[in-house]
Short mmCIF file of N, CA and C in Angstrom, two decimals:
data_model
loop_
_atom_site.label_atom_id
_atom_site.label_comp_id
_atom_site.label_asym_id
_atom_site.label_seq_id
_atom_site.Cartn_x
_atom_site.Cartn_y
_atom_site.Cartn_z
N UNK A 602 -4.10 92.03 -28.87
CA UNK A 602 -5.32 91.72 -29.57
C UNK A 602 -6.37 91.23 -28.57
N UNK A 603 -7.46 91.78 -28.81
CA UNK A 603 -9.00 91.11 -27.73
C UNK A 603 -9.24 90.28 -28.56
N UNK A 604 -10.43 88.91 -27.38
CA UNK A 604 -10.85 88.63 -27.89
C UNK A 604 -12.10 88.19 -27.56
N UNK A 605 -13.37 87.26 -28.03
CA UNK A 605 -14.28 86.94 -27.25
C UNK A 605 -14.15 85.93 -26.36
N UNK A 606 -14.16 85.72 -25.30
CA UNK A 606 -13.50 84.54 -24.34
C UNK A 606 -15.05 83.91 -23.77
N UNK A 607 -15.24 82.56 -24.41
CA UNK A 607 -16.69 82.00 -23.89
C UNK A 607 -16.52 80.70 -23.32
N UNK A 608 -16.59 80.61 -22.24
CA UNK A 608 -16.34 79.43 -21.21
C UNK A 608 -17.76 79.18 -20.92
N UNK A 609 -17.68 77.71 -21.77
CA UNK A 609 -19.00 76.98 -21.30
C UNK A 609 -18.66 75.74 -20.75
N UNK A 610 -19.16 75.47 -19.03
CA UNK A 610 -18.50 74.48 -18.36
C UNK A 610 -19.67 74.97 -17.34
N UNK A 611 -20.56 73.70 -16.76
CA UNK A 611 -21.16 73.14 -15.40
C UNK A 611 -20.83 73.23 -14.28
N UNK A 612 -19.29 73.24 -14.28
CA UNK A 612 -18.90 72.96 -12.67
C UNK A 612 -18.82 74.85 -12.32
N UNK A 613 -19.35 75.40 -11.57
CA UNK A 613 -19.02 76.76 -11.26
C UNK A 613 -17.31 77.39 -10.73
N UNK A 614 -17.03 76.16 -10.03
CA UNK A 614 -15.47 76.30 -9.31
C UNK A 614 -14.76 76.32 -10.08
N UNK A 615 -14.68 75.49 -11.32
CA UNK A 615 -13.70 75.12 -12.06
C UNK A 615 -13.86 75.94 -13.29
N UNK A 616 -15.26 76.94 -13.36
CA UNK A 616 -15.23 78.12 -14.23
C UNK A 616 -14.64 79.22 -13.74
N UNK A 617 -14.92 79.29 -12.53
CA UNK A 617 -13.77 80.29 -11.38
C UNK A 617 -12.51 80.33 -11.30
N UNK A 618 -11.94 78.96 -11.43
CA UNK A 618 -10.52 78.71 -11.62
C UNK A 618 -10.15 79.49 -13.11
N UNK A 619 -10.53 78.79 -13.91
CA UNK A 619 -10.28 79.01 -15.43
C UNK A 619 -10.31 80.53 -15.65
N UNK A 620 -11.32 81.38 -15.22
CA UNK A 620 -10.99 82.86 -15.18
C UNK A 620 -10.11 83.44 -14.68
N UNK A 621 -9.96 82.99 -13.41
CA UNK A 621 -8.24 83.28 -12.61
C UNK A 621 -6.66 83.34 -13.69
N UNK A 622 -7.18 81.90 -14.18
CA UNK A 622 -6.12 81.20 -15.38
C UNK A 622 -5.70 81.91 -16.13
N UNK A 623 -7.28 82.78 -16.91
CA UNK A 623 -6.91 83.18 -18.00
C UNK A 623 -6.54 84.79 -17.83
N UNK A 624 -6.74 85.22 -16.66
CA UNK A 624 -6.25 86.47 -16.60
C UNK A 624 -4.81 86.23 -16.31
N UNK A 625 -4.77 85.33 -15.17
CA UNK A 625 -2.85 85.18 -15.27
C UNK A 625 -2.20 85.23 -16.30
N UNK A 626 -2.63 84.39 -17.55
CA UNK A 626 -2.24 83.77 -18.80
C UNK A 626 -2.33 85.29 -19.44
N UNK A 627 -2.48 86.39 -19.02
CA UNK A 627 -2.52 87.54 -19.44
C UNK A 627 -3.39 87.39 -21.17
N UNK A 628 -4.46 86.61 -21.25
CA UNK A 628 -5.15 86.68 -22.39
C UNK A 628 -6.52 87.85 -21.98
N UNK A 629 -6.51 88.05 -23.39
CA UNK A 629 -7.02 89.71 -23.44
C UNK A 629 -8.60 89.51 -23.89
N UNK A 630 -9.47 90.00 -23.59
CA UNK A 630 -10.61 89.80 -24.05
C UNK A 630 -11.88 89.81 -23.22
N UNK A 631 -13.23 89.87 -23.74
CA UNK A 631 -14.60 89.87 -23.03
C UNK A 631 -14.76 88.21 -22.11
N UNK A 632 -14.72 88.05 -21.44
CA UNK A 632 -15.33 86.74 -21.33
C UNK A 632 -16.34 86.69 -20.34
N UNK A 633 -17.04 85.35 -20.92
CA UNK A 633 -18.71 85.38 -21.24
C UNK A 633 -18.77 83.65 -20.52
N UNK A 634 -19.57 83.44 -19.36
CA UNK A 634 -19.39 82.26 -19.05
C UNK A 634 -20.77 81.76 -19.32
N UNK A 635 -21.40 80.59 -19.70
CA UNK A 635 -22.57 79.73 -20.04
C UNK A 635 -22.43 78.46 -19.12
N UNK A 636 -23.22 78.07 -18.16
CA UNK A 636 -23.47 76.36 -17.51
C UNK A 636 -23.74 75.29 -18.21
N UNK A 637 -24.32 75.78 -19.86
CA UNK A 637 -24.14 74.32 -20.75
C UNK A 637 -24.15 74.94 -22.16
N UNK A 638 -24.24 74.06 -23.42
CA UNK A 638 -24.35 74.65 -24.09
C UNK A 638 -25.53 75.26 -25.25
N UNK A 639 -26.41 75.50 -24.37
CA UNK A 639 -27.93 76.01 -25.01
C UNK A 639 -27.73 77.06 -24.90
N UNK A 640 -27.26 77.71 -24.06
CA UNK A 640 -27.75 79.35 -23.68
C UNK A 640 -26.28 79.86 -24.62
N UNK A 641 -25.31 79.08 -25.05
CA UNK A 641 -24.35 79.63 -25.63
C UNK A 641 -24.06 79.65 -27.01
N UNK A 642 -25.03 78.60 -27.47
CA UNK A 642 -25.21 78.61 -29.07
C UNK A 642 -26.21 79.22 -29.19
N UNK A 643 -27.00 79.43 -28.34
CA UNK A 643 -28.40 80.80 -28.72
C UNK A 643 -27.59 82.01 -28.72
N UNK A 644 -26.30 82.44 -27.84
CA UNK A 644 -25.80 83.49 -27.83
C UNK A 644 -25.14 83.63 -28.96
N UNK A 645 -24.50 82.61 -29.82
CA UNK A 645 -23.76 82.74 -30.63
C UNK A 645 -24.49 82.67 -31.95
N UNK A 646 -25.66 82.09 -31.94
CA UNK A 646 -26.27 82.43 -33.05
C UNK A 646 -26.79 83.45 -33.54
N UNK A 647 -26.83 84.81 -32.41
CA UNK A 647 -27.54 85.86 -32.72
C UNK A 647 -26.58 87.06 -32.76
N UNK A 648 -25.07 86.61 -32.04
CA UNK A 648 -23.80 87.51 -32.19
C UNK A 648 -22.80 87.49 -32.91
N UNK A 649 -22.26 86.32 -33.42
CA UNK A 649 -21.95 85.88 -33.92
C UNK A 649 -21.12 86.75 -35.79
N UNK A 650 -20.03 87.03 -35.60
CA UNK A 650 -19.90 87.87 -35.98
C UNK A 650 -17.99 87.73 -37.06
N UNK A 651 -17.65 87.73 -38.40
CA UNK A 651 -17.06 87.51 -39.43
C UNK A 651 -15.60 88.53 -38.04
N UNK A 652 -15.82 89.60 -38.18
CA UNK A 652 -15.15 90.51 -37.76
C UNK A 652 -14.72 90.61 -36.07
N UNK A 653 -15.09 89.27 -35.40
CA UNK A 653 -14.32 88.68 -34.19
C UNK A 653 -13.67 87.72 -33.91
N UNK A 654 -12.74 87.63 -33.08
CA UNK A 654 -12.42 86.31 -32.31
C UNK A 654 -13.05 85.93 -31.55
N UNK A 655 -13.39 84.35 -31.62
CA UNK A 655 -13.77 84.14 -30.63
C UNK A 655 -12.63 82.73 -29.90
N UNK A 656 -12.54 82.64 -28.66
CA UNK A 656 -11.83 81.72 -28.32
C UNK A 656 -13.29 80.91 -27.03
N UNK A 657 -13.33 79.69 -27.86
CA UNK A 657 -14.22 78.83 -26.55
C UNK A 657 -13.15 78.22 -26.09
N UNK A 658 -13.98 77.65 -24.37
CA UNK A 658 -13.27 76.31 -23.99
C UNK A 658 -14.72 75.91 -23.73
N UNK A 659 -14.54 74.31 -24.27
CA UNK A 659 -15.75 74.08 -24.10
C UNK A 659 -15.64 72.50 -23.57
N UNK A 660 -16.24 72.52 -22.06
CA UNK A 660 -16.67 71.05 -21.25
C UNK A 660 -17.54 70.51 -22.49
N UNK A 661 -17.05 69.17 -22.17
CA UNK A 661 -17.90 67.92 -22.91
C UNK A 661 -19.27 67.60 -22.53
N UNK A 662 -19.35 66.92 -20.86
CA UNK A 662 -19.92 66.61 -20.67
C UNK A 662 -20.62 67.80 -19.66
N UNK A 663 -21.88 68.18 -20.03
CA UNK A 663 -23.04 68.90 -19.52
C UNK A 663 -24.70 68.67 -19.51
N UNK A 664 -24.86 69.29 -18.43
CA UNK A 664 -26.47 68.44 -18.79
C UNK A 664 -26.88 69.68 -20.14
N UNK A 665 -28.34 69.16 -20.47
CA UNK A 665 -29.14 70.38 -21.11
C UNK A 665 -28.55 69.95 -22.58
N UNK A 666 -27.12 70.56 -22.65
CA UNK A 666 -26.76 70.55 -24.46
C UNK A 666 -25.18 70.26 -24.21
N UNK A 667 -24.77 69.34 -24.39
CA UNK A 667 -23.34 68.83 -23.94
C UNK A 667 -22.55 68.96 -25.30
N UNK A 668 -21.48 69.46 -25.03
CA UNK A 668 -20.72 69.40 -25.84
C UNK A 668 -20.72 69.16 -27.51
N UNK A 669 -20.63 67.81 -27.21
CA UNK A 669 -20.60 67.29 -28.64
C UNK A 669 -22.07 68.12 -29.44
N UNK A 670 -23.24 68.58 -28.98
CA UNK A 670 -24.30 68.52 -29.41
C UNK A 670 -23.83 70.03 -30.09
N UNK A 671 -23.04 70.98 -28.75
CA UNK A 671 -22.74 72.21 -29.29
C UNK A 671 -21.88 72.15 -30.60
N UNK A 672 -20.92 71.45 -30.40
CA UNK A 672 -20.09 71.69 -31.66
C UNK A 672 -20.80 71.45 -32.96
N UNK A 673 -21.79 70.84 -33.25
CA UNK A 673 -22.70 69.94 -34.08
C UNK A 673 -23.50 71.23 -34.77
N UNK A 674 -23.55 72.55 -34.13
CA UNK A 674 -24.40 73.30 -34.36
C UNK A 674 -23.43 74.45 -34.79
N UNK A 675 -22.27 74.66 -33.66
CA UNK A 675 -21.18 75.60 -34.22
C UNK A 675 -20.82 75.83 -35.62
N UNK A 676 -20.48 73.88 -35.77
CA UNK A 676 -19.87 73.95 -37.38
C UNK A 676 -20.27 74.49 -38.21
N UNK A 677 -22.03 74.82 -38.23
CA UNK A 677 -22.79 74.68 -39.24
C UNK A 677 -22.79 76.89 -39.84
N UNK A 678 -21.90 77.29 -38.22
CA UNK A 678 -22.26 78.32 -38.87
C UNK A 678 -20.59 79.61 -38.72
N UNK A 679 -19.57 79.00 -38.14
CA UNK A 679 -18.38 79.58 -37.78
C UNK A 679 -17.32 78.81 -38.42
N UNK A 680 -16.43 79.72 -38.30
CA UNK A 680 -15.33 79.61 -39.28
C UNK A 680 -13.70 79.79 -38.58
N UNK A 681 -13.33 78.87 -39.00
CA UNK A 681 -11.90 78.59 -38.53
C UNK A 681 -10.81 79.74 -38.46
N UNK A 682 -11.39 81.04 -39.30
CA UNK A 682 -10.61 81.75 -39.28
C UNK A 682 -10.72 82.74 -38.43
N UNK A 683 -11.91 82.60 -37.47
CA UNK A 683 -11.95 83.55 -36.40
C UNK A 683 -12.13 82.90 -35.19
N UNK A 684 -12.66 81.67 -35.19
CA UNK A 684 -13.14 80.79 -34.06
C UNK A 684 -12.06 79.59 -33.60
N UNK A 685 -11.60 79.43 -32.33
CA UNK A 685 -11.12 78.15 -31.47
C UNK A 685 -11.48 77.60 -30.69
N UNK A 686 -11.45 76.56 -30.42
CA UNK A 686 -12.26 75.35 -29.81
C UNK A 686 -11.50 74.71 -29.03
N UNK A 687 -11.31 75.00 -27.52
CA UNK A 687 -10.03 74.38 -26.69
C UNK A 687 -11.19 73.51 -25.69
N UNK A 688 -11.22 72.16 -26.11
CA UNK A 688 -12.06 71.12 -25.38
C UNK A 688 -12.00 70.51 -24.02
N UNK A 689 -12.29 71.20 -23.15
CA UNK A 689 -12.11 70.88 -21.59
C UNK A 689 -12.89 69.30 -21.52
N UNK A 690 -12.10 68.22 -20.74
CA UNK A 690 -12.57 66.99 -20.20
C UNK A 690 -11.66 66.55 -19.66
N UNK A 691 -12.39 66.08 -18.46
CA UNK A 691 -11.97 65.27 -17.62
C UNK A 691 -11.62 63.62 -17.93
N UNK A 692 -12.72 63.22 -19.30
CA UNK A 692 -12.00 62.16 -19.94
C UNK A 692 -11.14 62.25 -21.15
N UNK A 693 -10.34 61.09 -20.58
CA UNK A 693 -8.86 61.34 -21.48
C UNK A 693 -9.05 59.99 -22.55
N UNK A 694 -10.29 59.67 -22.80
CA UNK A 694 -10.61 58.50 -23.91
C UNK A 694 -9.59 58.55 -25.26
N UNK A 695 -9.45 57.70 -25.71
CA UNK A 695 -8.50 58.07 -27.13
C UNK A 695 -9.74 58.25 -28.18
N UNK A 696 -11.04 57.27 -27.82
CA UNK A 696 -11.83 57.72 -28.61
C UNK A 696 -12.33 59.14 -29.18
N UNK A 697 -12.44 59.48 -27.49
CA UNK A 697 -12.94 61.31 -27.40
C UNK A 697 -11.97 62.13 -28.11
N UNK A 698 -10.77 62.09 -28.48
CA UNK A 698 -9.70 62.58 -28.34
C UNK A 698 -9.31 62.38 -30.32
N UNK A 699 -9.47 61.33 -30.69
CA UNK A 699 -9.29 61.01 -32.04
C UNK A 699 -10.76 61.93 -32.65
N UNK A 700 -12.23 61.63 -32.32
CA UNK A 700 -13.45 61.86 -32.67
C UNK A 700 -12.81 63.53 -33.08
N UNK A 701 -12.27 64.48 -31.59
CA UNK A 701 -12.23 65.86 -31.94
C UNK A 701 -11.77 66.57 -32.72
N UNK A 702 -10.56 65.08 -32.89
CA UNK A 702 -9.36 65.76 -33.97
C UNK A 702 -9.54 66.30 -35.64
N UNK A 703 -10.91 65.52 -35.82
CA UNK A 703 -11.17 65.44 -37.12
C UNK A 703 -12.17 66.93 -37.04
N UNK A 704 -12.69 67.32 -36.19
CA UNK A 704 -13.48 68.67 -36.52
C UNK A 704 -12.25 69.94 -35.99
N UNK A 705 -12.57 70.38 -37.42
CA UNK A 705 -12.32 71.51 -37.76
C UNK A 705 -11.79 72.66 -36.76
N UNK A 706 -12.64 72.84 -35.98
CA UNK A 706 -12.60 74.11 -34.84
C UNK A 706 -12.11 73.78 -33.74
N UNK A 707 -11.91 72.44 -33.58
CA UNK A 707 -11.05 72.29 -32.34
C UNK A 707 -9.71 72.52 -32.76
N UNK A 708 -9.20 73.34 -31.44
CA UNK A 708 -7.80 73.72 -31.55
C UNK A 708 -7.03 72.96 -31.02
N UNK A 709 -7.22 72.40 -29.64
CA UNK A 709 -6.71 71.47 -28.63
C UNK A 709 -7.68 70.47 -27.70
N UNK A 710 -7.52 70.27 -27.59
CA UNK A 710 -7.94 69.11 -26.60
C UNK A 710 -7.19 69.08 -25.15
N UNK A 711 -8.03 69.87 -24.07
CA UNK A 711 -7.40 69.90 -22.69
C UNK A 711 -7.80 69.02 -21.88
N UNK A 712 -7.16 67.81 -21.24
CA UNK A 712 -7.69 67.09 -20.13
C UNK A 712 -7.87 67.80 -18.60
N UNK A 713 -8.37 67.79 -17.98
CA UNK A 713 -8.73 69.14 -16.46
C UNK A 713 -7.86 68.40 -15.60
N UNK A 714 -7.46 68.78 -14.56
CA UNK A 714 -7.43 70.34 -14.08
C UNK A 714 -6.45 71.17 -15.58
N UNK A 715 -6.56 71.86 -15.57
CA UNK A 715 -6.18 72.95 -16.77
C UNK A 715 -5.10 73.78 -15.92
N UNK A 716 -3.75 73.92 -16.44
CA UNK A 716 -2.84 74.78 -15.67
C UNK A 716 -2.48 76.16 -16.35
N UNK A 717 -2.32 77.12 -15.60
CA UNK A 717 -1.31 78.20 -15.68
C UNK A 717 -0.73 78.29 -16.88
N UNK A 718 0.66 76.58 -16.96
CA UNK A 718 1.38 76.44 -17.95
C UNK A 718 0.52 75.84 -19.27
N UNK A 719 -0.48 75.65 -19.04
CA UNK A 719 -1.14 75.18 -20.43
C UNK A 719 -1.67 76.46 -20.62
N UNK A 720 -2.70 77.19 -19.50
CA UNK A 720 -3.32 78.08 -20.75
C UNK A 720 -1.91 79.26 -21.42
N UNK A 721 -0.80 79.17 -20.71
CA UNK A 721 0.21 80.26 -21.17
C UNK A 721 0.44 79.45 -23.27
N UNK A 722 0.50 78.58 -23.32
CA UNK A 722 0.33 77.51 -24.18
C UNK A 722 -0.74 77.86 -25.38
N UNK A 723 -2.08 77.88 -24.35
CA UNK A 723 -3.34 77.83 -25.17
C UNK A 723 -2.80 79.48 -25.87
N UNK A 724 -2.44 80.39 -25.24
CA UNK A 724 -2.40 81.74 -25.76
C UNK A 724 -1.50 81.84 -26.72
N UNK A 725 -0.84 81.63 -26.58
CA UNK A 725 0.45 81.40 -27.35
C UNK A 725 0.04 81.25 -28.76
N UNK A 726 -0.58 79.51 -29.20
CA UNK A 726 -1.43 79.25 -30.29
C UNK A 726 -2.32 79.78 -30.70
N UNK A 727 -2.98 80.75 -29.75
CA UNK A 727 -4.54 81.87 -30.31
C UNK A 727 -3.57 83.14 -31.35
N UNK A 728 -2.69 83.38 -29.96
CA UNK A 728 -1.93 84.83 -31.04
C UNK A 728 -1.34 84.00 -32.48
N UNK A 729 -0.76 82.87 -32.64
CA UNK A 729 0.00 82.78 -33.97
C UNK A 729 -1.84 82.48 -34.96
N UNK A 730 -2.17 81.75 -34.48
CA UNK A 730 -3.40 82.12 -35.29
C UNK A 730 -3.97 83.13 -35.75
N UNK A 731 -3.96 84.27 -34.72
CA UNK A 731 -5.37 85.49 -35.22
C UNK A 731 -4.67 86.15 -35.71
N UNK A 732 -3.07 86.43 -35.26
CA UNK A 732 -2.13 87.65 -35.85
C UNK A 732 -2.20 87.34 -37.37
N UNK A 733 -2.18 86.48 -38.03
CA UNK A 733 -2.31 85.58 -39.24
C UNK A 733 -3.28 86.36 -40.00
N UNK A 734 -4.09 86.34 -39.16
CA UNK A 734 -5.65 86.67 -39.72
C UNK A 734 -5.94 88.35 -39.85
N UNK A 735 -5.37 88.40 -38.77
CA UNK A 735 -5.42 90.38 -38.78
C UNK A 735 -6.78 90.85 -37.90
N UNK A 736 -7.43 90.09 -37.83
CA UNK A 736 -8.89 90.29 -37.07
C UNK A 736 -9.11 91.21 -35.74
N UNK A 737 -9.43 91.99 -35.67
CA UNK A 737 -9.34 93.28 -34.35
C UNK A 737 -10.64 92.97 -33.73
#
């Protein structure tokens, strides 16, 4: 199964890594990288689409439109049954961590560096999800 793969994260290296990752992790799909999250909820507001997957990972902290601000806007228009939300941070707050749990579209919560053996993990949970769903 493809899917839409949208990595929105600041640090350029550690978006470099994560592509490496996710091709190892043999996950299948377009992916689409954004430096914060303005240019990626403009993308998603105009593509945005019933009849895809999409899988984010999405850094917290960014300048411009950080995280939390993106998800704030996501909710308002995507749906759990096509969309995942795998939350890249470097802080491991319980606050940050309880706050995510309660929205909807987050799937996981990743503290960074992000491994190999997690995203084999992260994939794992995308397929029992979408196969569910049937979504091509």
């Amino acid at each position: 199964m493809n899917y839409q793969i949208l990595l929105i994260e600041d640090d350029p290296i550690f978006t470099f890594l994560l592509e490496k990752g996710i091709k190892h992790a043999d996950l299948k799909g377009e992916t689409i990288s954004f430096a914060n999250g303005k240019p990626a909820i403009e993308y998603l507001t105009n593509e945005y689409s019933d009849q895809k997957n999409y899988i984010i990972f999405l850094d917290l902290n960014m300048p411009v439109m950080n995280g939390w601000e993106f998800m704030d806007q996501l909710e308002s228009f995507a749906s759990t049954d096509n969309c995942m939300v795998f939350v890249l941070t470097s802080s491991a707050y319980r606050h940050d961590i309880e706050k995510l749990k309660k929205k909807a579209l987050v799937a996981d919560f990743v503290t960074k560096p992000i491994t190999e053996f997690l995203l084999k993990g992260i994939k794992d949970s995308i397929e029992d999800r979408f196969e569910k769903n049937q979504i091509i």
